[in-house]
PDB file of C-alpha atoms and ligand atoms in Angstrom:
ATOM      1  CA  UNK A   7     315.279 119.130 294.724  1.00  0.00           C
ATOM      2  CA  UNK A   8     311.385 119.603 294.217  1.00  0.00           C
ATOM      3  CA  UNK A   9     309.024 118.606 297.099  1.00  0.00           C
ATOM      4  CA  UNK A  10     306.507 116.703 294.890  1.00  0.00           C
ATOM      5  CA  UNK A  11     308.688 114.828 292.403  1.00  0.00           C
ATOM      6  CA  UNK A  12     309.271 111.376 293.503  1.00  0.00           C
ATOM      7  CA  UNK A  13     309.482 109.113 290.485  1.00  0.00           C
ATOM      8  CA  UNK A  14     311.140 111.658 288.025  1.00  0.00           C
ATOM      9  CA  UNK A  15     313.715 112.815 290.551  1.00  0.00           C
ATOM     10  CA  UNK A  16     317.240 111.751 290.110  1.00  0.00           C
ATOM     11  CA  UNK A  17     318.607 109.861 293.407  1.00  0.00           C
ATOM     12  CA  UNK A  18     322.183 110.502 294.246  1.00  0.00           C
ATOM     13  CA  UNK A  19     324.553 108.464 291.872  1.00  0.00           C
ATOM     14  CA  UNK A  20     321.455 107.464 289.810  1.00  0.00           C
ATOM     15  CA  UNK A  21     322.145 107.103 285.690  1.00  0.00           C
ATOM     16  CA  UNK A  22     320.105 108.617 283.204  1.00  0.00           C
ATOM     17  CA  UNK A  23     317.262 106.366 282.538  1.00  0.00           C
ATOM     18  CA  UNK A  24     317.480 104.645 278.977  1.00  0.00           C
ATOM     19  CA  UNK A  25     314.376 104.276 277.053  1.00  0.00           C
ATOM     20  CA  UNK A  26     314.456 101.845 274.322  1.00  0.00           C
ATOM     21  CA  UNK A  27     312.427 102.699 271.452  1.00  0.00           C
ATOM     22  CA  UNK A  28     312.480  99.721 268.997  1.00  0.00           C
ATOM     23  CA  UNK A  29     316.154  99.232 269.803  1.00  0.00           C
ATOM     24  CA  UNK A  30     317.003 103.150 269.629  1.00  0.00           C
ATOM     25  CA  UNK A  31     318.285 103.782 273.081  1.00  0.00           C
ATOM     26  CA  UNK A  32     317.378 107.526 274.290  1.00  0.00           C
ATOM     27  CA  UNK A  33     319.441 108.536 277.165  1.00  0.00           C
ATOM     28  CA  UNK A  34     322.435 106.560 275.921  1.00  0.00           C
ATOM     29  CA  UNK A  35     324.157 107.942 273.019  1.00  0.00           C
ATOM     30  CA  UNK A  36     322.957 111.144 271.084  1.00  0.00           C
ATOM     31  CA  UNK A  37     319.551 110.447 269.347  1.00  0.00           C
ATOM     32  CA  UNK A  38     318.257 112.652 266.619  1.00  0.00           C
ATOM     33  CA  UNK A  39     314.661 112.765 265.539  1.00  0.00           C
ATOM     34  CA  UNK A  40     314.055 114.583 262.115  1.00  0.00           C
ATOM     35  CA  UNK A  41     311.270 114.866 259.750  1.00  0.00           C
ATOM     36  CA  UNK A  42     308.527 117.262 258.616  1.00  0.00           C
ATOM     37  CA  UNK A  43     306.552 119.420 260.961  1.00  0.00           C
ATOM     38  CA  UNK A  44     303.403 118.046 259.374  1.00  0.00           C
ATOM     39  CA  UNK A  45     302.900 114.789 257.074  1.00  0.00           C
ATOM     40  CA  UNK A  46     301.404 116.334 253.956  1.00  0.00           C
ATOM     41  CA  UNK A  47     301.784 113.781 251.314  1.00  0.00           C
ATOM     42  CA  UNK A  48     303.176 110.052 250.940  1.00  0.00           C
ATOM     43  CA  UNK A  49     305.954 111.580 248.566  1.00  0.00           C
ATOM     44  CA  UNK A  50     306.852 114.398 250.828  1.00  0.00           C
ATOM     45  CA  UNK A  51     307.220 112.111 253.901  1.00  0.00           C
ATOM     46  CA  UNK A  52     308.823 109.298 252.537  1.00  0.00           C
ATOM     47  CA  UNK A  53     311.550 111.241 250.545  1.00  0.00           C
ATOM     48  CA  UNK A  54     312.221 113.171 253.804  1.00  0.00           C
ATOM     49  CA  UNK A  55     312.527 109.906 255.772  1.00  0.00           C
ATOM     50  CA  UNK A  56     314.889 108.412 253.122  1.00  0.00           C
ATOM     51  CA  UNK A  57     316.982 111.607 253.345  1.00  0.00           C
ATOM     52  CA  UNK A  58     317.098 112.054 257.002  1.00  0.00           C
ATOM     53  CA  UNK A  59     318.043 108.237 257.529  1.00  0.00           C
ATOM     54  CA  UNK A  60     320.789 108.544 254.949  1.00  0.00           C
ATOM     55  CA  UNK A  61     322.179 111.498 257.118  1.00  0.00           C
ATOM     56  CA  UNK A  62     321.989 109.565 260.208  1.00  0.00           C
ATOM     57  CA  UNK A  63     318.593 110.328 261.937  1.00  0.00           C
ATOM     58  CA  UNK A  64     317.496 107.420 264.209  1.00  0.00           C
ATOM     59  CA  UNK A  65     313.711 108.208 264.328  1.00  0.00           C
ATOM     60  CA  UNK A  66     311.355 109.872 262.072  1.00  0.00           C
ATOM     61  CA  UNK A  67     308.980 112.948 263.312  1.00  0.00           C
ATOM     62  CA  UNK A  68     305.812 114.072 261.631  1.00  0.00           C
ATOM     63  CA  UNK A  69     302.586 115.454 262.756  1.00  0.00           C
ATOM     64  CA  UNK A  70     299.404 113.985 261.586  1.00  0.00           C
ATOM     65  CA  UNK A  71     297.431 116.040 264.471  1.00  0.00           C
ATOM     66  CA  UNK A  72     298.512 119.452 264.369  1.00  0.00           C
ATOM     67  CA  UNK A  73     297.772 122.056 267.248  1.00  0.00           C
ATOM     68  CA  UNK A  74     297.701 125.081 265.273  1.00  0.00           C
ATOM     69  CA  UNK A  75     297.153 128.736 266.562  1.00  0.00           C
ATOM     70  CA  UNK A  76     294.249 129.359 264.100  1.00  0.00           C
ATOM     71  CA  UNK A  77     291.291 126.951 263.686  1.00  0.00           C
ATOM     72  CA  UNK A  78     291.483 127.637 259.986  1.00  0.00           C
ATOM     73  CA  UNK A  79     295.090 126.517 259.723  1.00  0.00           C
ATOM     74  CA  UNK A  80     296.072 123.081 258.397  1.00  0.00           C
ATOM     75  CA  UNK A  81     294.992 120.470 261.146  1.00  0.00           C
ATOM     76  CA  UNK A  82     296.981 117.675 259.731  1.00  0.00           C
ATOM     77  CA  UNK A  83     295.674 114.487 257.909  1.00  0.00           C
ATOM     78  CA  UNK A  84     294.869 112.478 261.060  1.00  0.00           C
ATOM     79  CA  UNK A  85     294.542 108.931 260.300  1.00  0.00           C
ATOM     80  CA  UNK A  86     295.686 109.206 256.685  1.00  0.00           C
ATOM     81  CA  UNK A  87     298.740 110.940 257.926  1.00  0.00           C
ATOM     82  CA  UNK A  88     299.471 107.978 260.492  1.00  0.00           C
ATOM     83  CA  UNK A  89     299.062 105.535 257.625  1.00  0.00           C
ATOM     84  CA  UNK A  90     301.770 107.448 255.622  1.00  0.00           C
ATOM     85  CA  UNK A  91     304.081 107.462 258.660  1.00  0.00           C
ATOM     86  CA  UNK A  92     303.645 103.556 258.904  1.00  0.00           C
ATOM     87  CA  UNK A  93     304.771 103.238 255.306  1.00  0.00           C
ATOM     88  CA  UNK A  94     307.710 105.495 255.859  1.00  0.00           C
ATOM     89  CA  UNK A  95     308.609 103.324 258.715  1.00  0.00           C
ATOM     90  CA  UNK A  96     308.386 100.122 256.731  1.00  0.00           C
ATOM     91  CA  UNK A  97     310.380 101.727 253.911  1.00  0.00           C
ATOM     92  CA  UNK A  98     313.320 103.109 256.232  1.00  0.00           C
ATOM     93  CA  UNK A  99     313.036 101.184 259.612  1.00  0.00           C
ATOM     94  CA  UNK A 100     312.871 104.463 261.504  1.00  0.00           C
ATOM     95  CA  UNK A 101     310.710 104.526 264.432  1.00  0.00           C
ATOM     96  CA  UNK A 102     307.983 106.972 264.122  1.00  0.00           C
ATOM     97  CA  UNK A 103     307.425 109.925 266.681  1.00  0.00           C
ATOM     98  CA  UNK A 104     303.886 111.722 266.368  1.00  0.00           C
ATOM     99  CA  UNK A 105     302.009 113.823 268.493  1.00  0.00           C
ATOM    100  CA  UNK A 106     298.310 113.107 270.131  1.00  0.00           C
ATOM    101  CA  UNK A 107     296.266 115.767 271.158  1.00  0.00           C
ATOM    102  CA  UNK A 108     293.043 114.291 272.324  1.00  0.00           C
ATOM    103  CA  UNK A 109     292.443 111.697 275.087  1.00  0.00           C
ATOM    104  CA  UNK A 110     289.931 109.658 272.749  1.00  0.00           C
ATOM    105  CA  UNK A 111     292.641 109.379 270.293  1.00  0.00           C
ATOM    106  CA  UNK A 112     295.554 107.583 272.444  1.00  0.00           C
ATOM    107  CA  UNK A 113     294.985 103.994 271.908  1.00  0.00           C
ATOM    108  CA  UNK A 114     294.543 104.124 268.227  1.00  0.00           C
ATOM    109  CA  UNK A 115     297.019 106.761 267.632  1.00  0.00           C
ATOM    110  CA  UNK A 116     299.304 104.420 269.849  1.00  0.00           C
ATOM    111  CA  UNK A 117     298.786 101.581 267.178  1.00  0.00           C
ATOM    112  CA  UNK A 118     300.856 103.641 264.583  1.00  0.00           C
ATOM    113  CA  UNK A 119     303.358 105.714 266.730  1.00  0.00           C
ATOM    114  CA  UNK A 120     306.633 104.162 268.397  1.00  0.00           C
ATOM    115  CA  UNK A 121     306.763 107.320 270.667  1.00  0.00           C
ATOM    116  CA  UNK A 122     303.483 109.623 271.283  1.00  0.00           C
ATOM    117  CA  UNK A 123     304.550 113.225 271.381  1.00  0.00           C
ATOM    118  CA  UNK A 124     302.584 115.671 273.955  1.00  0.00           C
ATOM    119  CA  UNK A 125     302.959 119.060 272.732  1.00  0.00           C
ATOM    120  CA  UNK A 126     303.928 122.133 274.614  1.00  0.00           C
ATOM    121  CA  UNK A 127     300.291 123.250 274.392  1.00  0.00           C
ATOM    122  CA  UNK A 128     299.043 120.151 276.118  1.00  0.00           C
ATOM    123  CA  UNK A 129     301.897 119.811 278.574  1.00  0.00           C
ATOM    124  CA  UNK A 130     299.725 120.317 281.446  1.00  0.00           C
ATOM    125  CA  UNK A 131     296.513 118.551 279.888  1.00  0.00           C
ATOM    126  CA  UNK A 132     296.223 116.083 283.069  1.00  0.00           C
ATOM    127  CA  UNK A 133     293.722 113.782 281.649  1.00  0.00           C
ATOM    128  CA  UNK A 134     295.856 113.314 278.305  1.00  0.00           C
ATOM    129  CA  UNK A 135     298.870 112.886 280.621  1.00  0.00           C
ATOM    130  CA  UNK A 136     297.073 109.964 282.555  1.00  0.00           C
ATOM    131  CA  UNK A 137     295.842 108.447 279.377  1.00  0.00           C
ATOM    132  CA  UNK A 138     299.210 108.393 277.772  1.00  0.00           C
ATOM    133  CA  UNK A 139     300.489 107.030 281.125  1.00  0.00           C
ATOM    134  CA  UNK A 140     298.110 104.197 280.951  1.00  0.00           C
ATOM    135  CA  UNK A 141     299.393 103.314 277.436  1.00  0.00           C
ATOM    136  CA  UNK A 142     302.725 102.283 278.490  1.00  0.00           C
ATOM    137  CA  UNK A 143     304.294 103.645 275.387  1.00  0.00           C
ATOM    138  CA  UNK A 144     307.497 106.036 275.129  1.00  0.00           C
ATOM    139  CA  UNK A 145     306.260 109.436 275.514  1.00  0.00           C
ATOM    140  CA  UNK A 146     307.981 112.679 274.283  1.00  0.00           C
ATOM    141  CA  UNK A 147     306.841 115.292 276.797  1.00  0.00           C
ATOM    142  CA  UNK A 148     307.428 118.821 275.669  1.00  0.00           C
ATOM    143  CA  UNK A 149     308.077 121.749 277.821  1.00  0.00           C
ATOM    144  CA  UNK A 150     304.943 123.996 277.815  1.00  0.00           C
ATOM    145  CA  UNK A 151     305.712 127.603 276.671  1.00  0.00           C
ATOM    146  CA  UNK A 152     304.864 129.069 280.140  1.00  0.00           C
ATOM    147  CA  UNK A 153     305.991 126.502 282.254  1.00  0.00           C
ATOM    148  CA  UNK A 154     308.674 126.164 284.953  1.00  0.00           C
ATOM    149  CA  UNK A 155     310.908 123.110 285.470  1.00  0.00           C
ATOM    150  CA  UNK A 156     308.874 122.049 288.396  1.00  0.00           C
ATOM    151  CA  UNK A 157     305.611 122.430 286.623  1.00  0.00           C
ATOM    152  CA  UNK A 158     307.165 120.389 283.665  1.00  0.00           C
ATOM    153  CA  UNK A 159     308.528 117.552 285.818  1.00  0.00           C
ATOM    154  CA  UNK A 160     305.229 117.537 287.703  1.00  0.00           C
ATOM    155  CA  UNK A 161     303.793 116.555 284.379  1.00  0.00           C
ATOM    156  CA  UNK A 162     306.119 113.854 283.842  1.00  0.00           C
ATOM    157  CA  UNK A 163     305.181 112.595 287.199  1.00  0.00           C
ATOM    158  CA  UNK A 164     301.540 112.163 286.168  1.00  0.00           C
ATOM    159  CA  UNK A 165     302.679 109.864 283.435  1.00  0.00           C
ATOM    160  CA  UNK A 166     305.214 107.770 285.682  1.00  0.00           C
ATOM    161  CA  UNK A 167     302.472 107.450 288.322  1.00  0.00           C
ATOM    162  CA  UNK A 168     300.482 105.700 285.843  1.00  0.00           C
ATOM    163  CA  UNK A 169     302.909 102.953 285.779  1.00  0.00           C
ATOM    164  CA  UNK A 170     304.615 104.101 282.342  1.00  0.00           C
ATOM    165  CA  UNK A 171     308.558 104.638 283.230  1.00  0.00           C
ATOM    166  CA  UNK A 172     309.038 105.658 279.258  1.00  0.00           C
ATOM    167  CA  UNK A 173     309.230 109.499 279.603  1.00  0.00           C
ATOM    168  CA  UNK A 174     311.478 111.465 277.486  1.00  0.00           C
ATOM    169  CA  UNK A 175     311.673 115.333 278.178  1.00  0.00           C
ATOM    170  CA  UNK A 176     311.890 117.839 275.343  1.00  0.00           C
ATOM    171  CA  UNK A 177     312.866 121.723 275.774  1.00  0.00           C
ATOM    172  CA  UNK A 178     311.390 123.627 273.101  1.00  0.00           C
ATOM    173  CA  UNK A 179     311.616 127.246 274.102  1.00  0.00           C
ATOM    174  CA  UNK A 180     309.601 129.204 276.299  1.00  0.00           C
ATOM    175  CA  UNK A 181     307.723 132.640 276.027  1.00  0.00           C
ATOM    176  CA  UNK A 182     309.745 135.753 276.920  1.00  0.00           C
ATOM    177  CA  UNK A 183     309.891 139.453 276.232  1.00  0.00           C
ATOM    178  CA  UNK A 184     312.147 138.579 273.292  1.00  0.00           C
ATOM    179  CA  UNK A 185     310.425 138.735 269.958  1.00  0.00           C
ATOM    180  CA  UNK A 186     313.429 138.273 267.602  1.00  0.00           C
ATOM    181  CA  UNK A 187     313.210 134.523 268.055  1.00  0.00           C
ATOM    182  CA  UNK A 188     309.897 132.410 268.037  1.00  0.00           C
ATOM    183  CA  UNK A 189     310.671 131.361 271.618  1.00  0.00           C
ATOM    184  CA  UNK A 190     313.657 131.623 273.834  1.00  0.00           C
ATOM    185  CA  UNK A 191     315.373 128.450 273.889  1.00  0.00           C
ATOM    186  CA  UNK A 192     316.264 127.545 277.374  1.00  0.00           C
ATOM    187  CA  UNK A 193     319.338 125.328 277.280  1.00  0.00           C
ATOM    188  CA  UNK A 194     320.138 125.687 280.850  1.00  0.00           C
ATOM    189  CA  UNK A 195     317.575 123.096 281.343  1.00  0.00           C
ATOM    190  CA  UNK A 196     319.724 120.351 279.856  1.00  0.00           C
ATOM    191  CA  UNK A 197     321.881 120.400 282.811  1.00  0.00           C
ATOM    192  CA  UNK A 198     319.299 121.676 285.199  1.00  0.00           C
ATOM    193  CA  UNK A 199     317.124 118.334 284.159  1.00  0.00           C
ATOM    194  CA  UNK A 200     319.998 116.159 284.407  1.00  0.00           C
ATOM    195  CA  UNK A 201     320.729 117.564 287.936  1.00  0.00           C
ATOM    196  CA  UNK A 202     317.133 117.022 289.197  1.00  0.00           C
ATOM    197  CA  UNK A 203     315.618 114.069 287.185  1.00  0.00           C
ATOM    198  CA  UNK A 204     316.963 110.708 285.804  1.00  0.00           C
ATOM    199  CA  UNK A 205     314.905 111.242 282.434  1.00  0.00           C
ATOM    200  CA  UNK A 206     316.445 111.845 279.489  1.00  0.00           C
ATOM    201  CA  UNK A 207     316.208 115.351 277.808  1.00  0.00           C
ATOM    202  CA  UNK A 208     316.205 116.267 274.220  1.00  0.00           C
ATOM    203  CA  UNK A 209     316.134 119.889 272.722  1.00  0.00           C
ATOM    204  CA  UNK A 210     314.014 121.065 269.680  1.00  0.00           C
ATOM    205  CA  UNK A 211     315.710 123.952 268.140  1.00  0.00           C
ATOM    206  CA  UNK A 212     313.229 124.225 265.287  1.00  0.00           C
ATOM    207  CA  UNK A 213     310.472 125.523 267.418  1.00  0.00           C
ATOM    208  CA  UNK A 214     312.895 126.647 269.830  1.00  0.00           C
ATOM    209  CA  UNK A 215     314.240 129.378 267.724  1.00  0.00           C
ATOM    210  CA  UNK A 216     311.902 129.461 264.512  1.00  0.00           C
ATOM    211  CA  UNK A 217     314.834 130.900 262.866  1.00  0.00           C
ATOM    212  CA  UNK A 218     316.635 128.669 260.185  1.00  0.00           C
ATOM    213  CA  UNK A 219     320.070 130.149 260.866  1.00  0.00           C
ATOM    214  CA  UNK A 220     319.848 129.606 264.589  1.00  0.00           C
ATOM    215  CA  UNK A 221     319.069 125.749 264.338  1.00  0.00           C
ATOM    216  CA  UNK A 222     322.748 124.533 263.979  1.00  0.00           C
ATOM    217  CA  UNK A 223     324.479 126.664 266.474  1.00  0.00           C
ATOM    218  CA  UNK A 224     321.602 125.884 269.082  1.00  0.00           C
ATOM    219  CA  UNK A 225     321.909 122.023 268.154  1.00  0.00           C
ATOM    220  CA  UNK A 226     325.851 122.313 268.542  1.00  0.00           C
ATOM    221  CA  UNK A 227     325.203 124.294 271.824  1.00  0.00           C
ATOM    222  CA  UNK A 228     323.043 121.594 273.136  1.00  0.00           C
ATOM    223  CA  UNK A 229     324.988 118.725 272.512  1.00  0.00           C
ATOM    224  CA  UNK A 230     328.055 120.663 274.112  1.00  0.00           C
ATOM    225  CA  UNK A 231     325.625 120.998 277.245  1.00  0.00           C
ATOM    226  CA  UNK A 232     325.197 117.317 277.237  1.00  0.00           C
ATOM    227  CA  UNK A 233     321.662 116.870 275.682  1.00  0.00           C
ATOM    228  CA  UNK A 234     320.515 113.276 275.141  1.00  0.00           C
ATOM    229  CA  UNK A 235     319.024 113.994 271.592  1.00  0.00           C
ATOM    230  CA  UNK A 236     317.569 116.602 269.305  1.00  0.00           C
ATOM    231  CA  UNK A 237     314.318 116.716 267.403  1.00  0.00           C
ATOM    232  CA  UNK A 238     314.508 118.872 264.270  1.00  0.00           C
ATOM    233  CA  UNK A 239     312.266 119.694 261.331  1.00  0.00           C
ATOM    234  CA  UNK A 240     313.070 118.809 258.007  1.00  0.00           C
ATOM    235  CA  UNK A 241     311.303 119.013 254.520  1.00  0.00           C
ATOM    236  CA  UNK A 242     312.253 118.370 251.061  1.00  0.00           C
ATOM    237  CA  UNK A 243     310.942 121.609 249.977  1.00  0.00           C
ATOM    238  CA  UNK A 244     310.335 123.654 252.867  1.00  0.00           C
ATOM    239  CA  UNK A 245     308.911 126.803 250.939  1.00  0.00           C
ATOM    240  CA  UNK A 246     305.979 124.506 250.009  1.00  0.00           C
ATOM    241  CA  UNK A 247     305.289 123.242 253.806  1.00  0.00           C
ATOM    242  CA  UNK A 248     301.790 123.556 254.793  1.00  0.00           C
ATOM    243  CA  UNK A 249     303.130 124.435 258.354  1.00  0.00           C
ATOM    244  CA  UNK A 250     306.368 126.040 259.779  1.00  0.00           C
ATOM    245  CA  UNK A 251     307.601 126.582 256.321  1.00  0.00           C
ATOM    246  CA  UNK A 252     310.294 129.094 257.697  1.00  0.00           C
ATOM    247  CA  UNK A 253     311.942 126.917 260.401  1.00  0.00           C
ATOM    248  CA  UNK A 254     312.285 123.497 258.511  1.00  0.00           C
ATOM    249  CA  UNK A 255     316.034 122.642 257.384  1.00  0.00           C
ATOM    250  CA  UNK A 256     316.473 121.184 253.673  1.00  0.00           C
ATOM    251  CA  UNK A 257     317.746 117.814 253.455  1.00  0.00           C
ATOM    252  CA  UNK A 258     321.060 119.128 252.466  1.00  0.00           C
ATOM    253  CA  UNK A 259     321.004 121.483 255.591  1.00  0.00           C
ATOM    254  CA  UNK A 260     320.219 118.684 257.701  1.00  0.00           C
ATOM    255  CA  UNK A 261     323.132 116.448 256.306  1.00  0.00           C
ATOM    256  CA  UNK A 262     325.758 119.059 256.943  1.00  0.00           C
ATOM    257  CA  UNK A 263     324.266 119.643 260.315  1.00  0.00           C
ATOM    258  CA  UNK A 264     324.572 115.960 261.131  1.00  0.00           C
ATOM    259  CA  UNK A 265     328.224 115.926 259.732  1.00  0.00           C
ATOM    260  CA  UNK A 266     329.213 118.874 262.361  1.00  0.00           C
ATOM    261  CA  UNK A 267     327.138 117.152 265.311  1.00  0.00           C
ATOM    262  CA  UNK A 268     329.354 114.172 264.681  1.00  0.00           C
ATOM    263  CA  UNK A 269     332.656 116.240 264.781  1.00  0.00           C
ATOM    264  CA  UNK A 270     331.764 117.861 267.788  1.00  0.00           C
ATOM    265  CA  UNK A 271     330.558 114.466 269.608  1.00  0.00           C
ATOM    266  CA  UNK A 272     334.038 113.078 268.549  1.00  0.00           C
ATOM    267  CA  UNK A 273     335.696 115.981 270.021  1.00  0.00           C
ATOM    268  CA  UNK A 274     333.785 115.571 273.398  1.00  0.00           C
ATOM    269  CA  UNK A 275     334.179 111.803 273.517  1.00  0.00           C
ATOM    270  CA  UNK A 276     337.869 112.233 272.729  1.00  0.00           C
ATOM    271  CA  UNK A 277     338.273 114.953 275.470  1.00  0.00           C
ATOM    272  CA  UNK A 278     337.963 114.447 279.330  1.00  0.00           C
ATOM    273  CA  UNK A 279     334.288 116.045 279.257  1.00  0.00           C
ATOM    274  CA  UNK A 280     332.165 113.273 279.453  1.00  0.00           C
ATOM    275  CA  UNK A 281     330.676 114.456 282.615  1.00  0.00           C
ATOM    276  CA  UNK A 282     329.446 117.755 281.075  1.00  0.00           C
ATOM    277  CA  UNK A 283     325.993 118.468 281.839  1.00  0.00           C
ATOM    278  CA  UNK A 284     325.434 115.462 284.137  1.00  0.00           C
ATOM    279  CA  UNK A 285     324.118 115.097 287.739  1.00  0.00           C
ATOM    280  CA  UNK A 286     327.456 115.720 289.323  1.00  0.00           C
ATOM    281  CA  UNK A 287     327.292 119.381 288.280  1.00  0.00           C
ATOM    282  CA  UNK A 288     331.119 119.070 287.879  1.00  0.00           C
ATOM    283  CA  UNK A 289     332.666 122.455 286.175  1.00  0.00           C
ATOM    284  CA  UNK A 290     334.235 121.297 282.981  1.00  0.00           C
ATOM    285  CA  UNK A 291     336.798 123.576 281.281  1.00  0.00           C
ATOM    286  CA  UNK A 292     337.632 123.366 277.700  1.00  0.00           C
ATOM    287  CA  UNK A 293     340.975 125.356 278.353  1.00  0.00           C
ATOM    288  CA  UNK A 294     343.436 121.927 278.835  1.00  0.00           C
ATOM    289  CA  UNK A 295     342.308 120.416 275.416  1.00  0.00           C
ATOM    290  CA  UNK A 296     344.648 120.831 272.593  1.00  0.00           C
ATOM    291  CA  UNK A 297     342.214 119.881 269.861  1.00  0.00           C
ATOM    292  CA  UNK A 298     340.506 123.053 268.566  1.00  0.00           C
ATOM    293  CA  UNK A 299     336.822 122.514 268.620  1.00  0.00           C
ATOM    294  CA  UNK A 300     335.974 124.578 265.486  1.00  0.00           C
ATOM    295  CA  UNK A 301     338.485 122.243 263.474  1.00  0.00           C
ATOM    296  CA  UNK A 302     336.975 119.034 265.129  1.00  0.00           C
ATOM    297  CA  UNK A 303     333.375 120.036 264.113  1.00  0.00           C
ATOM    298  CA  UNK A 304     334.784 121.561 260.570  1.00  0.00           C
ATOM    299  CA  UNK A 305     333.528 125.049 261.003  1.00  0.00           C
ATOM    300  CA  UNK A 306     334.898 128.539 261.506  1.00  0.00           C
ATOM    301  CA  UNK A 307     331.669 130.362 262.212  1.00  0.00           C
ATOM    302  CA  UNK A 308     332.787 133.445 263.902  1.00  0.00           C
ATOM    303  CA  UNK A 309     330.689 133.198 267.024  1.00  0.00           C
ATOM    304  CA  UNK A 310     331.861 129.521 267.623  1.00  0.00           C
ATOM    305  CA  UNK A 311     335.694 130.022 267.066  1.00  0.00           C
ATOM    306  CA  UNK A 312     335.603 133.306 269.065  1.00  0.00           C
ATOM    307  CA  UNK A 313     333.898 131.296 272.052  1.00  0.00           C
ATOM    308  CA  UNK A 314     336.490 128.715 272.339  1.00  0.00           C
ATOM    309  CA  UNK A 315     339.713 129.869 270.916  1.00  0.00           C
TER     310      UNK A 315
HETATM  311  C1  PEP B  27     305.670 119.865 266.961  1.00  0.00           C
HETATM  312  O1  PEP B  27     306.724 119.327 267.334  1.00  0.00           O
HETATM  313  O2  PEP B  27     305.263 119.511 265.990  1.00  0.00           O
HETATM  314  C2  PEP B  27     305.194 120.983 267.661  1.00  0.00           C
HETATM  315  C3  PEP B  27     303.818 121.463 267.533  1.00  0.00           C
HETATM  316  O3  PEP B  27     305.856 121.421 268.721  1.00  0.00           O
HETATM  317  P1  PEP B  27     305.446 122.176 270.116  1.00  0.00           P
HETATM  318  O4  PEP B  27     304.394 121.309 270.718  1.00  0.00           O
HETATM  319  O5  PEP B  27     306.768 122.286 270.896  1.00  0.00           O
HETATM  320  O6  PEP B  27     304.865 123.672 269.657  1.00  0.00           O
HETATM  321 MN1   MN B  28     306.359 122.479 263.609  1.00  0.00          MN
END
């Protein structure tokens, strides 16, 4: 228990808060948000939106304001990007998740977005947190790359304290000495957040690893640890992307990942592991199950079958 975490803290026996985004219930069943890193063109966004919806995604992501390391890198299309997202929503019915980076933009970006994303670099931008708190919109609060769980929950507290109860947390990896991966994806935050907070937690394995081949295993691992949802970057032609081209799944890769996620979910639902990762902190063993998890998810990757056989 953290001393100053009041509104975000999970009280004994309290269930995970369910946040309703136009009928998509985050914190209830597994929710997958997918789409491009950046909105680049109408064709790219709408074709990606149609493909991720067909594969089973429940929300569309896409950045119109891109916080980039270099001021010379593509910064996003701004209003034009939001209008493209609006069109994609009308075509697919998928709610839109998009980042807001400036307090001055919160109210008008909120007219286009169903969920306002606060990026890792802005996690502790307290005036921005207060402003999105006042907006009352669902907020996806990413973990800052140098932040502890306590600091992250304090940031959620800023939003909640403005009277906005709609906060979704998202683990996206932290900076460590490891340079092989883009960030170190801290999956221990899934059960840790579930123990300390009633807010739902998502995982972003795209920024969390930065490596295409690691996105699927980390997504499956997050689901096994009880995550409430995933946010995944998908592009119709990743190699032509204007940002994060090496970590965006093709639509075919995403479809195959969704298939495996469904298999794993079925396995978990049919097994007695519903409390995995939840506040009870119960230890769960796979050993009594007769179902083979790799059969269930339709894959036989060495790492995965070794871990459970
Ligand atoms: C994003 O999701 O578009 C993004 C920039 O992620 P992060 O803030 O986690 O780096
Ligand atoms: Mn990105």
